[in-house]
Amino acid sequence: WPTVLLTALSYKIFGINDFASSLPAMGISIGILLLVFSILKRYALFVLFIGLSLLTIANWFLFYTDKLMPDIFVAFFILCAVTVIYHYKFIAKETQPLKYALLLAISLWCGFLAKETIVLFLPVLAYLFVVDVFITKKRTFWMYAAGITFSLFVFSVTICNNW
């Protein structure tokens, strides 16, 4: 859905052409760069430079930057989830768990709507879940995130089955 909605909006504004087809992916690519910047800006300028450089010269990033395919959208939403967890743990110092759990759930849901391969990210989330819940005993954020994510998926299935 995110791919279709942004592409439809681009076609509506610019007409059906190559530029309009590549514009959503280019916008999402800029969003990925901004997310990497938001994570790395707290580190040394050299780290920021290397991180953004490695991203921009990566083959998959260059290949999907202008393609009308959902893969760059999945990468964006996975990075959104990583950014949310990073901000919750290190910037917000684990305050406002409901807000960050909602953002995480929306990121995962939108990524799943873009392409189901986002489930390949679930082992990383499972590891973080196990570490936080069973080792450090920090359960609130993950319980909110699991509940909201489950609710969004149930809502999606219900809506799809009614259509």
JSON list of C-alpha atoms in Angstrom, two decimals:
[
{"chain": "A", "resi": 1, "resn": "TRP", "atom": "CA", "xyz": [0.00, 0.00, 0.00]},
{"chain": "A", "resi": 2, "resn": "PRO", "atom": "CA", "xyz": [2.68, 2.61, 0.74]},
{"chain": "A", "resi": 3, "resn": "THR", "atom": "CA", "xyz": [4.23, 1.98, -2.67]},
{"chain": "A", "resi": 4, "resn": "VAL", "atom": "CA", "xyz": [0.88, 2.18, -4.45]},
{"chain": "A", "resi": 5, "resn": "LEU", "atom": "CA", "xyz": [-0.34, 5.25, -2.56]},
{"chain": "A", "resi": 6, "resn": "LEU", "atom": "CA", "xyz": [2.81, 7.30, -3.13]},
{"chain": "A", "resi": 7, "resn": "THR", "atom": "CA", "xyz": [3.01, 6.24, -6.77]},
{"chain": "A", "resi": 8, "resn": "ALA", "atom": "CA", "xyz": [-0.66, 7.11, -7.33]},
{"chain": "A", "resi": 9, "resn": "LEU", "atom": "CA", "xyz": [-0.10, 10.52, -5.77]},
{"chain": "A", "resi": 10, "resn": "SER", "atom": "CA", "xyz": [2.95, 11.05, -7.96]},
{"chain": "A", "resi": 11, "resn": "TYR", "atom": "CA", "xyz": [1.02, 10.02, -11.08]},
{"chain": "A", "resi": 12, "resn": "LYS", "atom": "CA", "xyz": [-1.85, 12.32, -10.12]},
{"chain": "A", "resi": 13, "resn": "ILE", "atom": "CA", "xyz": [0.48, 15.31, -9.79]},
{"chain": "A", "resi": 14, "resn": "PHE", "atom": "CA", "xyz": [2.97, 14.68, -12.63]},
{"chain": "A", "resi": 15, "resn": "GLY", "atom": "CA", "xyz": [1.11, 12.31, -14.96]},
{"chain": "A", "resi": 16, "resn": "ILE", "atom": "CA", "xyz": [2.19, 8.82, -15.89]},
{"chain": "A", "resi": 17, "resn": "ASN", "atom": "CA", "xyz": [5.83, 9.03, -16.92]},
{"chain": "A", "resi": 18, "resn": "ASP", "atom": "CA", "xyz": [9.29, 7.84, -15.85]},
{"chain": "A", "resi": 19, "resn": "PHE", "atom": "CA", "xyz": [9.87, 10.81, -13.58]},
{"chain": "A", "resi": 20, "resn": "ALA", "atom": "CA", "xyz": [6.62, 10.26, -11.70]},
{"chain": "A", "resi": 21, "resn": "SER", "atom": "CA", "xyz": [7.40, 6.55, -11.39]},
{"chain": "A", "resi": 22, "resn": "SER", "atom": "CA", "xyz": [10.82, 7.13, -9.84]},
{"chain": "A", "resi": 23, "resn": "LEU", "atom": "CA", "xyz": [9.89, 10.07, -7.61]},
{"chain": "A", "resi": 24, "resn": "PRO", "atom": "CA", "xyz": [8.43, 8.06, -4.65]},
{"chain": "A", "resi": 25, "resn": "ALA", "atom": "CA", "xyz": [11.49, 5.81, -4.48]},
{"chain": "A", "resi": 26, "resn": "MET", "atom": "CA", "xyz": [13.78, 8.82, -4.64]},
{"chain": "A", "resi": 27, "resn": "GLY", "atom": "CA", "xyz": [11.86, 10.49, -1.82]},
{"chain": "A", "resi": 28, "resn": "ILE", "atom": "CA", "xyz": [12.07, 7.34, 0.29]},
{"chain": "A", "resi": 29, "resn": "SER", "atom": "CA", "xyz": [15.81, 7.15, -0.45]},
{"chain": "A", "resi": 30, "resn": "ILE", "atom": "CA", "xyz": [16.24, 10.69, 0.87]},
{"chain": "A", "resi": 31, "resn": "GLY", "atom": "CA", "xyz": [14.22, 9.62, 3.91]},
{"chain": "A", "resi": 32, "resn": "ILE", "atom": "CA", "xyz": [16.66, 6.73, 4.48]},
{"chain": "A", "resi": 33, "resn": "LEU", "atom": "CA", "xyz": [19.57, 9.15, 4.33]},
{"chain": "A", "resi": 34, "resn": "LEU", "atom": "CA", "xyz": [17.83, 11.42, 6.84]},
{"chain": "A", "resi": 35, "resn": "LEU", "atom": "CA", "xyz": [17.19, 8.52, 9.21]},
{"chain": "A", "resi": 36, "resn": "VAL", "atom": "CA", "xyz": [20.84, 7.43, 9.06]},
{"chain": "A", "resi": 37, "resn": "PHE", "atom": "CA", "xyz": [21.81, 11.05, 9.65]},
{"chain": "A", "resi": 38, "resn": "SER", "atom": "CA", "xyz": [19.48, 11.29, 12.66]},
{"chain": "A", "resi": 39, "resn": "ILE", "atom": "CA", "xyz": [21.15, 8.25, 14.24]},
{"chain": "A", "resi": 40, "resn": "LEU", "atom": "CA", "xyz": [24.77, 9.14, 13.44]},
{"chain": "A", "resi": 41, "resn": "LYS", "atom": "CA", "xyz": [24.72, 12.90, 14.06]},
{"chain": "A", "resi": 42, "resn": "ARG", "atom": "CA", "xyz": [25.52, 12.35, 17.74]},
{"chain": "A", "resi": 43, "resn": "TYR", "atom": "CA", "xyz": [28.81, 10.71, 16.87]},
{"chain": "A", "resi": 44, "resn": "ALA", "atom": "CA", "xyz": [32.00, 12.14, 15.40]},
{"chain": "A", "resi": 45, "resn": "LEU", "atom": "CA", "xyz": [31.77, 13.87, 12.04]},
{"chain": "A", "resi": 46, "resn": "PHE", "atom": "CA", "xyz": [34.00, 11.14, 10.59]},
{"chain": "A", "resi": 47, "resn": "VAL", "atom": "CA", "xyz": [31.49, 8.45, 11.64]},
{"chain": "A", "resi": 48, "resn": "LEU", "atom": "CA", "xyz": [28.63, 10.43, 10.08]},
{"chain": "A", "resi": 49, "resn": "PHE", "atom": "CA", "xyz": [30.59, 10.88, 6.86]},
{"chain": "A", "resi": 50, "resn": "ILE", "atom": "CA", "xyz": [31.54, 7.19, 6.63]},
{"chain": "A", "resi": 51, "resn": "GLY", "atom": "CA", "xyz": [27.99, 6.02, 7.44]},
{"chain": "A", "resi": 52, "resn": "LEU", "atom": "CA", "xyz": [26.33, 8.20, 4.83]},
{"chain": "A", "resi": 53, "resn": "SER", "atom": "CA", "xyz": [29.05, 7.43, 2.27]},
{"chain": "A", "resi": 54, "resn": "LEU", "atom": "CA", "xyz": [28.74, 3.68, 2.71]},
{"chain": "A", "resi": 55, "resn": "LEU", "atom": "CA", "xyz": [24.98, 3.93, 2.35]},
{"chain": "A", "resi": 56, "resn": "THR", "atom": "CA", "xyz": [25.06, 6.02, -0.80]},
{"chain": "A", "resi": 57, "resn": "ILE", "atom": "CA", "xyz": [27.61, 3.82, -2.59]},
{"chain": "A", "resi": 58, "resn": "ALA", "atom": "CA", "xyz": [25.96, 0.52, -1.63]},
{"chain": "A", "resi": 59, "resn": "ASN", "atom": "CA", "xyz": [24.88, -1.37, -4.75]},
{"chain": "A", "resi": 60, "resn": "TRP", "atom": "CA", "xyz": [21.38, -2.19, -3.52]},
{"chain": "A", "resi": 61, "resn": "PHE", "atom": "CA", "xyz": [20.75, 1.42, -2.51]},
{"chain": "A", "resi": 62, "resn": "LEU", "atom": "CA", "xyz": [21.84, 2.77, -5.88]},
{"chain": "A", "resi": 63, "resn": "PHE", "atom": "CA", "xyz": [19.88, 0.09, -7.73]},
{"chain": "A", "resi": 64, "resn": "TYR", "atom": "CA", "xyz": [16.55, 0.63, -5.93]},
{"chain": "A", "resi": 65, "resn": "THR", "atom": "CA", "xyz": [16.72, 4.43, -5.55]},
{"chain": "A", "resi": 66, "resn": "ASP", "atom": "CA", "xyz": [14.80, 5.09, -8.75]},
{"chain": "A", "resi": 67, "resn": "LYS", "atom": "CA", "xyz": [12.85, 1.85, -9.20]},
{"chain": "A", "resi": 68, "resn": "LEU", "atom": "CA", "xyz": [9.12, 1.42, -8.84]},
{"chain": "A", "resi": 69, "resn": "MET", "atom": "CA", "xyz": [9.56, -1.51, -6.46]},
{"chain": "A", "resi": 70, "resn": "PRO", "atom": "CA", "xyz": [8.64, -1.94, -2.79]},
{"chain": "A", "resi": 71, "resn": "ASP", "atom": "CA", "xyz": [12.13, -2.99, -1.64]},
{"chain": "A", "resi": 72, "resn": "ILE", "atom": "CA", "xyz": [13.33, 0.53, -0.87]},
{"chain": "A", "resi": 73, "resn": "PHE", "atom": "CA", "xyz": [10.11, 1.09, 1.09]},
{"chain": "A", "resi": 74, "resn": "VAL", "atom": "CA", "xyz": [10.82, -2.01, 3.18]},
{"chain": "A", "resi": 75, "resn": "ALA", "atom": "CA", "xyz": [14.36, -0.76, 3.83]},
{"chain": "A", "resi": 76, "resn": "PHE", "atom": "CA", "xyz": [12.94, 2.60, 4.90]},
{"chain": "A", "resi": 77, "resn": "PHE", "atom": "CA", "xyz": [10.43, 1.12, 7.32]},
{"chain": "A", "resi": 78, "resn": "ILE", "atom": "CA", "xyz": [13.00, -1.27, 8.81]},
{"chain": "A", "resi": 79, "resn": "LEU", "atom": "CA", "xyz": [15.29, 1.69, 9.34]},
{"chain": "A", "resi": 80, "resn": "CYS", "atom": "CA", "xyz": [12.35, 3.58, 10.87]},
{"chain": "A", "resi": 81, "resn": "ALA", "atom": "CA", "xyz": [11.91, 0.72, 13.35]},
{"chain": "A", "resi": 82, "resn": "VAL", "atom": "CA", "xyz": [15.63, 0.73, 14.16]},
{"chain": "A", "resi": 83, "resn": "THR", "atom": "CA", "xyz": [15.56, 4.50, 14.60]},
{"chain": "A", "resi": 84, "resn": "VAL", "atom": "CA", "xyz": [12.56, 4.30, 16.93]},
{"chain": "A", "resi": 85, "resn": "ILE", "atom": "CA", "xyz": [14.25, 1.69, 19.10]},
{"chain": "A", "resi": 86, "resn": "TYR", "atom": "CA", "xyz": [17.50, 3.67, 19.09]},
{"chain": "A", "resi": 87, "resn": "HIS", "atom": "CA", "xyz": [15.76, 6.89, 20.09]},
{"chain": "A", "resi": 88, "resn": "TYR", "atom": "CA", "xyz": [13.74, 5.14, 22.77]},
{"chain": "A", "resi": 89, "resn": "LYS", "atom": "CA", "xyz": [16.77, 3.49, 24.35]},
{"chain": "A", "resi": 90, "resn": "PHE", "atom": "CA", "xyz": [19.46, 6.14, 23.97]},
{"chain": "A", "resi": 91, "resn": "ILE", "atom": "CA", "xyz": [17.85, 9.53, 23.35]},
{"chain": "A", "resi": 92, "resn": "ALA", "atom": "CA", "xyz": [14.61, 9.41, 25.33]},
{"chain": "A", "resi": 93, "resn": "LYS", "atom": "CA", "xyz": [16.30, 7.23, 27.99]},
{"chain": "A", "resi": 94, "resn": "GLU", "atom": "CA", "xyz": [13.37, 4.79, 27.95]},
{"chain": "A", "resi": 95, "resn": "THR", "atom": "CA", "xyz": [10.71, 7.39, 28.73]},
{"chain": "A", "resi": 96, "resn": "GLN", "atom": "CA", "xyz": [7.37, 7.56, 26.89]},
{"chain": "A", "resi": 97, "resn": "PRO", "atom": "CA", "xyz": [7.17, 3.83, 26.07]},
{"chain": "A", "resi": 98, "resn": "LEU", "atom": "CA", "xyz": [3.66, 4.12, 24.59]},
{"chain": "A", "resi": 99, "resn": "LYS", "atom": "CA", "xyz": [4.72, 6.78, 22.07]},
{"chain": "A", "resi": 100, "resn": "TYR", "atom": "CA", "xyz": [7.74, 4.81, 20.87]},
{"chain": "A", "resi": 101, "resn": "ALA", "atom": "CA", "xyz": [5.85, 1.51, 20.85]},
{"chain": "A", "resi": 102, "resn": "LEU", "atom": "CA", "xyz": [3.19, 3.11, 18.63]},
{"chain": "A", "resi": 103, "resn": "LEU", "atom": "CA", "xyz": [5.87, 4.43, 16.26]},
{"chain": "A", "resi": 104, "resn": "LEU", "atom": "CA", "xyz": [7.53, 1.00, 16.14]},
{"chain": "A", "resi": 105, "resn": "ALA", "atom": "CA", "xyz": [4.22, -0.74, 15.44]},
{"chain": "A", "resi": 106, "resn": "ILE", "atom": "CA", "xyz": [3.33, 1.72, 12.67]},
{"chain": "A", "resi": 107, "resn": "SER", "atom": "CA", "xyz": [6.78, 1.26, 11.10]},
{"chain": "A", "resi": 108, "resn": "LEU", "atom": "CA", "xyz": [6.43, -2.51, 11.08]},
{"chain": "A", "resi": 109, "resn": "TRP", "atom": "CA", "xyz": [2.86, -2.36, 9.81]},
{"chain": "A", "resi": 110, "resn": "CYS", "atom": "CA", "xyz": [3.70, 0.02, 6.95]},
{"chain": "A", "resi": 111, "resn": "GLY", "atom": "CA", "xyz": [6.72, -2.11, 6.05]},
{"chain": "A", "resi": 112, "resn": "PHE", "atom": "CA", "xyz": [4.54, -5.20, 5.96]},
{"chain": "A", "resi": 113, "resn": "LEU", "atom": "CA", "xyz": [2.02, -3.40, 3.78]},
{"chain": "A", "resi": 114, "resn": "ALA", "atom": "CA", "xyz": [4.84, -2.45, 1.40]},
{"chain": "A", "resi": 115, "resn": "LYS", "atom": "CA", "xyz": [6.18, -6.00, 1.11]},
{"chain": "A", "resi": 116, "resn": "GLU", "atom": "CA", "xyz": [5.97, -9.00, 3.39]},
{"chain": "A", "resi": 117, "resn": "THR", "atom": "CA", "xyz": [9.74, -9.57, 3.39]},
{"chain": "A", "resi": 118, "resn": "ILE", "atom": "CA", "xyz": [9.94, -7.30, 6.42]},
{"chain": "A", "resi": 119, "resn": "VAL", "atom": "CA", "xyz": [9.38, -10.50, 8.43]},
{"chain": "A", "resi": 120, "resn": "LEU", "atom": "CA", "xyz": [13.08, -11.19, 7.83]},
{"chain": "A", "resi": 121, "resn": "PHE", "atom": "CA", "xyz": [13.70, -8.39, 10.37]},
{"chain": "A", "resi": 122, "resn": "LEU", "atom": "CA", "xyz": [11.75, -10.23, 13.07]},
{"chain": "A", "resi": 123, "resn": "PRO", "atom": "CA", "xyz": [14.73, -12.24, 14.42]},
{"chain": "A", "resi": 124, "resn": "VAL", "atom": "CA", "xyz": [16.47, -8.95, 15.25]},
{"chain": "A", "resi": 125, "resn": "LEU", "atom": "CA", "xyz": [13.36, -7.72, 17.05]},
{"chain": "A", "resi": 126, "resn": "ALA", "atom": "CA", "xyz": [13.02, -11.09, 18.80]},
{"chain": "A", "resi": 127, "resn": "TYR", "atom": "CA", "xyz": [16.59, -10.83, 20.07]},
{"chain": "A", "resi": 128, "resn": "LEU", "atom": "CA", "xyz": [16.02, -7.30, 21.40]},
{"chain": "A", "resi": 129, "resn": "PHE", "atom": "CA", "xyz": [12.74, -8.45, 22.93]},
{"chain": "A", "resi": 130, "resn": "VAL", "atom": "CA", "xyz": [14.38, -11.37, 24.74]},
{"chain": "A", "resi": 131, "resn": "VAL", "atom": "CA", "xyz": [17.24, -9.23, 26.02]},
{"chain": "A", "resi": 132, "resn": "ASP", "atom": "CA", "xyz": [14.93, -6.47, 27.28]},
{"chain": "A", "resi": 133, "resn": "VAL", "atom": "CA", "xyz": [12.16, -8.64, 28.70]},
{"chain": "A", "resi": 134, "resn": "PHE", "atom": "CA", "xyz": [14.05, -11.56, 30.20]},
{"chain": "A", "resi": 135, "resn": "ILE", "atom": "CA", "xyz": [17.49, -10.19, 31.00]},
{"chain": "A", "resi": 136, "resn": "THR", "atom": "CA", "xyz": [17.06, -6.50, 31.85]},
{"chain": "A", "resi": 137, "resn": "LYS", "atom": "CA", "xyz": [13.39, -6.87, 32.92]},
{"chain": "A", "resi": 138, "resn": "LYS", "atom": "CA", "xyz": [12.21, -3.87, 30.87]},
{"chain": "A", "resi": 139, "resn": "ARG", "atom": "CA", "xyz": [8.85, -5.06, 29.65]},
{"chain": "A", "resi": 140, "resn": "THR", "atom": "CA", "xyz": [6.59, -2.00, 29.22]},
{"chain": "A", "resi": 141, "resn": "PHE", "atom": "CA", "xyz": [7.79, -0.86, 25.81]},
{"chain": "A", "resi": 142, "resn": "TRP", "atom": "CA", "xyz": [7.73, -4.35, 24.30]},
{"chain": "A", "resi": 143, "resn": "MET", "atom": "CA", "xyz": [4.31, -5.22, 25.70]},
{"chain": "A", "resi": 144, "resn": "TYR", "atom": "CA", "xyz": [2.88, -2.02, 24.24]},
{"chain": "A", "resi": 145, "resn": "ALA", "atom": "CA", "xyz": [4.66, -2.64, 20.92]},
{"chain": "A", "resi": 146, "resn": "ALA", "atom": "CA", "xyz": [3.47, -6.24, 20.68]},
{"chain": "A", "resi": 147, "resn": "GLY", "atom": "CA", "xyz": [-0.10, -5.30, 21.55]},
{"chain": "A", "resi": 148, "resn": "ILE", "atom": "CA", "xyz": [-0.31, -2.40, 19.13]},
{"chain": "A", "resi": 149, "resn": "THR", "atom": "CA", "xyz": [1.38, -4.33, 16.31]},
{"chain": "A", "resi": 150, "resn": "PHE", "atom": "CA", "xyz": [-0.95, -7.29, 16.80]},
{"chain": "A", "resi": 151, "resn": "SER", "atom": "CA", "xyz": [-3.95, -4.95, 16.82]},
{"chain": "A", "resi": 152, "resn": "LEU", "atom": "CA", "xyz": [-2.85, -3.30, 13.56]},
{"chain": "A", "resi": 153, "resn": "PHE", "atom": "CA", "xyz": [-2.41, -6.67, 11.87]},
{"chain": "A", "resi": 154, "resn": "VAL", "atom": "CA", "xyz": [-5.80, -7.91, 13.09]},
{"chain": "A", "resi": 155, "resn": "PHE", "atom": "CA", "xyz": [-7.33, -4.66, 11.82]},
{"chain": "A", "resi": 156, "resn": "SER", "atom": "CA", "xyz": [-5.66, -5.16, 8.41]},
{"chain": "A", "resi": 157, "resn": "VAL", "atom": "CA", "xyz": [-6.82, -8.75, 8.09]},
{"chain": "A", "resi": 158, "resn": "THR", "atom": "CA", "xyz": [-10.35, -7.76, 9.09]},
{"chain": "A", "resi": 159, "resn": "ILE", "atom": "CA", "xyz": [-10.48, -4.95, 6.54]},
{"chain": "A", "resi": 160, "resn": "CYS", "atom": "CA", "xyz": [-9.03, -7.14, 3.78]},
{"chain": "A", "resi": 161, "resn": "ASN", "atom": "CA", "xyz": [-11.47, -9.96, 4.48]},
{"chain": "A", "resi": 162, "resn": "ASN", "atom": "CA", "xyz": [-14.42, -7.57, 4.32]},
{"chain": "A", "resi": 163, "resn": "TRP", "atom": "CA", "xyz": [-13.43, -6.27, 0.89]}
]
